[in-house]
């Protein structure tokens, strides 16, 4: 079985490629390296001991996409490629809509021409918006508060319409909660450019001495310790969730949205404490005002993933912080 992975050199994509190779799938990656390094592809091969075919190409290049589907008999696609920074999407909405929607249109066109109609898409818990009660269930109404979130809502709709129009399509819309951690080898992980927007990359840079303190956005939320609560999921568990989704789309048609989370909420201060334990020193933090657009609490209802995919996350917060620190040490401390 051959799987085409768009954005396969990125954080979640690289971990998924490793697990696909470990499970015996052949892997073809397309990535324009706008947010990844070529070393990621080498490290995927190093960890798995298996080769991958890599195309440095942009999804919006239709001829480039056609070439891949001509050169390979692709059984299913996992579509990770996209821009993902929320504040940047507010600054550069056209670039986000153009890249995320444009890339998806071209990919689907090339898939249809090649007769490949099985796709697993990287959506996000962000589609649950600001007003649904936790735990978030797949049937709840979706909405967005920023261009990044709208691209996810819109692509979910586009792929749903595609599957409704042509019953040969099989679409899995995976709504990730907060992926963190890294592969236990320490060779692949999350390494954002510039100042990290997300909590875990920021905390790991504080642990590595690159930044002075964790900035906690608000301690007056209606949560047990007042700080924001999220459903953090180990990226290797998330990668394994994609394997289950691939099996599912290969065997079924139609469209399904599925949460990939643990169902457990963890606060910002609990993360700081767990990471302090992992790196062996108390990490300093300061309380700052709330970040606009943040909700108090976000965690998944995980029942559908268990029922449909037979999948559940296994790794706990301690493991997530230990693996994140293992990667950060390799990356930042020479
Ligand atoms: P990432 O930036 O590490 O990976 C995305 C990859 O896509 C990068 O390697 C980038 O170079 C590539 N890419 C972007 N636009 C491209 C294009 N037009 N053509 C070819 N390659 C392109 O991000 P990630 O954290 O691995 O996220 C993967 C997917 O999951 C994204 O769609 C993201 O929106 C979604 N997601 C991520 C999170 C998260 O917290 N990381 C949460 C929910 C959803
Ligand atoms: C954010 C995005 C979401 C996206 C996800 C993955 C927003 C509003 N949401 O989710 O759309 O899918 O990243 O890219 O940007 N925090 C701090 N200090 C920090 C950073 C974060 O206290 O330096 C807090 C936040 O307030 C939140 C928690 O940590 O309570 C997690 O934040 P983050 O890692 O950015 O993820 P989300 O906001 O859940």
XYZ file of C-alpha atoms and ligand atoms in Angstrom:
417
model
C 0.000 0.000 0.000
C 1.360 3.396 -0.980
C 0.381 6.527 0.947
C 0.966 10.051 -0.336
C 1.694 12.408 2.561
C 1.449 16.142 1.867
C 3.428 18.214 4.373
C 5.211 15.017 5.418
C 8.389 16.845 6.433
C 6.513 18.853 9.092
C 5.959 18.147 12.783
C 2.945 15.796 12.673
C 3.663 14.595 9.131
C 7.175 13.370 9.919
C 5.976 11.358 12.931
C 3.146 9.886 10.856
C 5.555 8.885 8.064
C 7.695 7.003 10.617
C 4.669 5.067 11.890
C 3.424 4.361 8.341
C 6.854 2.958 7.400
C 7.018 0.934 10.639
C 3.637 -0.563 9.743
C 4.843 -1.599 6.267
C 3.300 1.130 4.095
C 5.290 2.771 1.294
C 5.442 6.552 1.677
C 5.646 9.381 -0.863
C 6.072 12.877 0.572
C 5.438 16.280 -1.015
C 6.530 19.316 0.956
C 7.639 22.782 -0.171
C 9.798 23.056 2.985
C 8.230 26.438 3.843
C 8.077 25.268 7.473
C 10.359 22.230 7.550
C 13.924 21.246 6.851
C 15.221 18.560 4.461
C 16.876 16.853 7.468
C 13.387 15.807 8.587
C 13.133 13.509 5.569
C 16.581 12.042 6.300
C 15.602 11.493 9.919
C 12.338 9.743 8.980
C 14.465 7.281 6.992
C 17.049 6.989 9.756
C 14.446 6.187 12.449
C 12.446 3.734 10.344
C 15.382 2.223 8.448
C 13.261 2.475 5.293
C 13.382 4.764 2.237
C 10.768 7.364 1.343
C 10.248 9.140 -1.959
C 10.450 12.901 -1.444
C 9.257 15.649 -3.791
C 10.148 19.222 -2.879
C 7.104 20.761 -4.460
C 4.239 23.095 -3.673
C 0.757 21.621 -3.588
C -0.527 24.496 -5.667
C 1.647 23.334 -8.597
C -0.837 21.178 -10.532
C 1.799 19.770 -12.893
C 3.929 18.815 -9.883
C 0.958 17.020 -8.307
C 0.051 15.268 -11.584
C 3.638 14.047 -11.888
C 3.451 12.399 -8.447
C 0.190 10.615 -9.233
C 1.583 9.536 -12.630
C 4.797 8.172 -11.137
C 3.099 6.388 -8.213
C 0.028 4.270 -7.761
C -1.289 6.032 -4.653
C -3.826 4.173 -2.492
C -4.658 7.033 -0.098
C -3.572 10.576 0.772
C -2.890 12.119 4.168
C -3.125 15.876 3.722
C -1.107 17.793 6.318
C 0.311 20.588 4.135
C -0.855 24.018 5.192
C 0.054 27.159 7.073
C -0.879 26.956 10.751
C 0.068 30.036 12.793
C -3.077 31.745 14.096
C -1.634 35.282 14.644
C 0.108 35.194 11.251
C -3.192 34.194 9.619
C -4.763 37.361 11.029
C -1.921 39.436 9.517
C -1.848 37.586 6.188
C -5.365 36.263 5.475
C -4.959 36.080 1.692
C -1.802 33.985 2.003
C -3.579 31.583 4.365
C -6.696 31.185 2.236
C -4.591 30.932 -0.908
C -2.203 28.339 0.479
C -4.568 26.165 2.485
C -7.585 26.239 0.177
C -5.575 26.523 -3.067
C -3.356 23.565 -2.123
C -6.402 21.456 -1.276
C -8.152 22.282 -4.593
C -5.115 21.305 -6.647
C -4.529 18.144 -4.602
C -8.155 17.028 -5.013
C -8.055 17.752 -8.743
C -4.915 15.632 -9.173
C -6.447 12.889 -7.013
C -9.654 12.829 -9.046
C -7.751 12.685 -12.345
C -5.732 9.756 -11.006
C -8.802 7.942 -9.644
C -7.584 8.205 -6.036
C -10.482 9.234 -3.808
C -9.349 8.409 -0.288
C -8.175 11.296 1.867
C -7.364 11.893 5.520
C -7.360 15.618 6.305
C -5.689 17.498 9.166
C -8.445 19.531 10.727
C -8.329 21.016 14.202
C -10.292 21.335 17.423
C -10.325 25.035 16.566
C -13.450 24.270 14.431
C -15.460 23.897 17.657
C -15.154 27.680 18.071
C -15.856 29.627 21.255
C -19.351 28.524 22.288
C -19.658 24.743 22.457
C -19.616 23.041 25.873
C -16.827 20.542 26.657
C -16.199 17.765 25.913
C -16.336 18.587 22.206
C -18.316 16.056 20.180
C -18.111 15.647 16.414
C -21.773 16.552 15.823
C -21.474 20.011 17.388
C -21.736 23.119 15.172
C -18.443 24.384 13.778
C -17.205 27.958 13.527
C -14.005 29.978 13.554
C -12.567 33.186 14.943
C -9.552 33.699 12.672
C -8.516 32.997 9.041
C -6.561 29.866 10.014
C -9.642 28.424 11.704
C -11.828 29.401 8.737
C -9.542 27.484 6.368
C -10.181 24.355 8.456
C -13.963 24.923 8.581
C -14.029 25.615 4.830
C -11.864 22.636 3.833
C -14.028 20.346 5.981
C -17.059 21.667 4.053
C -15.367 21.332 0.652
C -14.317 17.728 1.289
C -17.761 16.911 2.676
C -19.406 18.329 -0.463
C -16.996 16.328 -2.622
C -17.926 13.092 -0.838
C -21.637 13.925 -1.128
C -21.333 14.633 -4.862
C -19.342 11.484 -5.630
C -19.980 8.501 -3.356
C -16.662 6.943 -4.374
C -14.827 9.443 -2.171
C -13.796 8.485 1.331
C -12.925 11.400 3.587
C -11.700 11.443 7.153
C -11.637 14.859 8.839
C -9.331 14.501 11.830
C -9.814 17.162 14.489
C -6.586 17.293 16.435
C -6.509 18.672 19.931
C -3.068 19.926 21.109
C -0.260 17.781 19.692
C 2.979 17.949 21.688
C 5.977 15.738 22.479
C 8.396 14.221 20.000
C 9.689 10.889 18.764
C 11.650 9.070 21.491
C 14.786 9.108 19.271
C 14.948 12.897 19.737
C 15.571 13.222 15.975
C 12.216 14.719 14.971
C 10.009 17.139 16.884
C 8.487 20.608 16.779
C 10.939 23.367 15.946
C 9.077 26.563 15.017
C 10.780 29.575 13.443
C 10.979 32.705 15.624
C 9.125 33.150 18.903
C 6.829 30.133 19.432
C 3.093 30.909 19.545
C 2.187 27.619 21.181
C 2.763 26.716 24.797
C 4.978 23.634 24.578
C 7.600 24.933 22.153
C 7.788 28.074 24.305
C 8.188 26.112 27.534
C 10.890 23.924 25.989
C 12.851 27.029 24.950
C 12.617 28.340 28.529
C 13.909 24.968 29.769
C 16.790 25.153 27.274
C 17.683 28.672 28.491
C 16.720 30.447 25.261
C 13.964 32.463 26.953
C 13.806 33.763 30.517
C 10.355 32.665 31.656
C 7.061 31.140 30.601
C 4.388 33.776 30.004
C 1.058 32.414 31.271
C -1.845 34.001 29.390
C -4.406 34.564 32.141
C -5.049 32.988 35.550
C -8.632 34.173 35.910
C -10.385 31.575 33.760
C -13.155 29.453 35.195
C -10.825 26.437 35.587
C -9.430 24.687 38.701
C -6.258 26.845 38.878
C -7.499 29.740 36.712
C -5.217 28.963 33.729
C -6.324 27.600 30.357
C -7.054 23.887 30.093
C -6.239 21.906 26.927
C -6.275 18.316 25.728
C -2.576 17.683 24.999
C -1.882 14.592 22.911
C 1.472 12.926 22.261
C 2.391 13.364 18.583
C 3.224 9.629 18.322
C -0.296 8.738 19.532
C -1.619 11.225 16.987
C 0.510 9.617 14.258
C -0.910 6.203 15.194
C -4.408 7.700 14.950
C -3.616 8.497 11.305
C -2.774 4.865 10.644
C -6.197 3.890 11.955
C -7.800 6.600 9.814
C -5.973 5.388 6.706
C -7.195 1.840 7.302
C -10.700 3.214 7.755
C -10.765 5.260 4.532
C -9.307 2.343 2.572
C -12.221 0.157 3.680
C -15.136 2.636 3.637
C -16.622 5.471 1.595
C -18.353 8.620 2.811
C -17.215 11.333 5.185
C -16.490 11.221 8.915
C -15.178 13.893 11.290
C -13.238 12.328 14.151
C -11.625 13.889 17.219
C -8.052 12.853 17.999
C -7.448 13.777 21.616
C -7.015 12.079 24.977
C -10.210 13.352 26.596
C -8.107 14.728 29.502
C -7.652 18.415 30.272
C -4.357 19.843 31.600
C -3.814 23.454 32.724
C -0.939 25.730 31.764
C 0.447 25.575 35.316
C 0.209 21.769 35.305
C 2.242 21.754 32.089
C 4.873 24.046 33.619
C 5.102 21.703 36.626
C 5.304 18.536 34.481
C 7.958 20.073 32.252
C 9.940 21.263 35.286
C 9.994 17.659 36.477
C 11.041 16.400 33.040
C 13.952 18.822 32.699
C 14.978 18.677 36.365
C 14.624 22.368 37.219
C 11.843 24.699 38.329
C 10.828 26.712 35.274
C 10.098 30.369 36.047
C 6.791 31.794 34.890
C 4.861 35.062 35.069
C 1.147 35.703 34.779
C 0.142 37.964 31.870
C -3.260 39.089 30.533
C -5.445 36.629 28.624
C -4.580 36.102 24.960
C -7.418 37.347 22.725
C -9.367 34.493 21.124
C -8.467 31.888 23.776
C -11.143 29.790 25.428
C -10.977 28.555 29.021
C -11.242 24.818 28.438
C -10.928 22.515 25.461
C -10.958 18.733 25.493
C -12.248 15.964 23.296
C -15.006 13.452 23.510
C -12.989 10.423 22.337
C -15.796 7.902 21.946
C -16.102 8.145 18.145
C -12.382 7.529 17.527
C -12.580 4.450 19.734
C -15.737 3.178 18.046
C -14.811 3.916 14.416
C -11.047 3.434 14.453
C -10.486 1.266 17.531
C -7.878 3.860 18.470
C -7.113 5.664 21.702
C -4.199 7.744 22.955
C -1.899 5.941 25.401
C 0.897 8.326 26.395
C 0.535 10.616 29.437
C 1.658 14.201 30.107
C 4.882 13.023 31.826
C 5.859 11.075 28.689
C 4.923 14.034 26.453
C 7.117 16.443 28.451
C 10.009 13.957 28.720
C 10.038 13.369 24.950
C 9.669 17.071 24.226
C 12.644 17.823 26.490
C 14.713 15.030 24.931
C 14.182 16.655 21.514
C 14.760 20.203 22.814
C 18.086 19.206 24.424
C 19.281 17.744 21.102
C 18.080 20.794 19.212
C 19.040 23.707 21.452
C 21.835 22.595 23.781
C 25.097 21.985 21.938
P 4.005 21.945 10.095
O 4.098 23.359 9.667
O 5.130 21.372 10.872
O 3.750 20.997 8.829
C 3.091 21.451 7.666
C 4.004 21.150 6.488
O 3.363 21.555 5.271
C 5.325 21.914 6.568
O 6.393 20.996 6.448
C 5.275 22.888 5.379
O 6.573 23.088 4.816
C 4.322 22.190 4.435
N 3.547 23.058 3.544
C 2.811 24.153 3.870
N 2.216 24.643 2.766
C 2.579 23.847 1.720
C 2.285 23.844 0.327
N 1.500 24.777 -0.233
N 2.836 22.881 -0.437
C 3.641 21.938 0.100
N 3.958 21.893 1.402
C 3.425 22.837 2.201
O 2.631 21.764 10.892
P 2.095 20.556 11.762
O 2.041 20.990 13.167
O 2.801 19.309 11.393
O 0.597 20.523 11.230
C 0.194 19.687 10.158
C -1.262 19.967 9.844
O -2.035 19.751 11.024
C -1.561 21.398 9.413
O -2.554 21.365 8.406
C -2.094 22.051 10.671
O -2.951 23.121 10.394
C -2.833 20.892 11.312
N -2.973 21.042 12.757
C -1.870 21.224 13.532
C -2.002 21.391 14.914
C -0.800 21.621 15.788
O -0.980 22.003 16.943
N 0.415 21.385 15.338
C -3.276 21.369 15.481
C -4.384 21.163 14.670
C -4.209 20.997 13.304
C -3.637 27.220 19.220
C -4.571 27.864 18.256
C -5.341 26.783 17.526
C -4.376 25.850 16.819
C -3.389 25.294 17.833
C -2.311 24.498 17.161
C -5.123 30.064 19.139
C -6.178 30.895 19.771
N -5.452 28.776 18.942
O -4.395 26.439 20.144
O -6.200 27.359 16.572
O -5.068 24.788 16.198
O -2.754 26.360 18.544
O -1.503 25.294 16.343
O -4.052 30.543 18.806
N -0.393 29.711 26.550
C 0.307 30.418 27.510
N 1.514 30.934 27.156
C 2.066 30.785 25.908
C 1.330 30.060 24.942
C 0.095 29.544 25.284
O -0.145 30.569 28.638
O 3.179 31.288 25.647
C -1.667 29.078 26.958
C -2.868 29.460 26.110
O -3.524 30.569 26.642
C -3.710 28.158 26.184
C -2.665 27.052 26.310
O -1.479 27.690 26.782
O -4.490 28.160 27.362
C -2.353 26.359 24.989
O -2.040 27.328 24.009
P -1.476 26.933 22.565
O -0.375 25.962 22.717
O -1.191 28.189 21.808
O -2.681 26.136 21.897
P -4.205 26.611 21.697
O -4.436 27.996 22.039
O -5.052 25.580 22.366
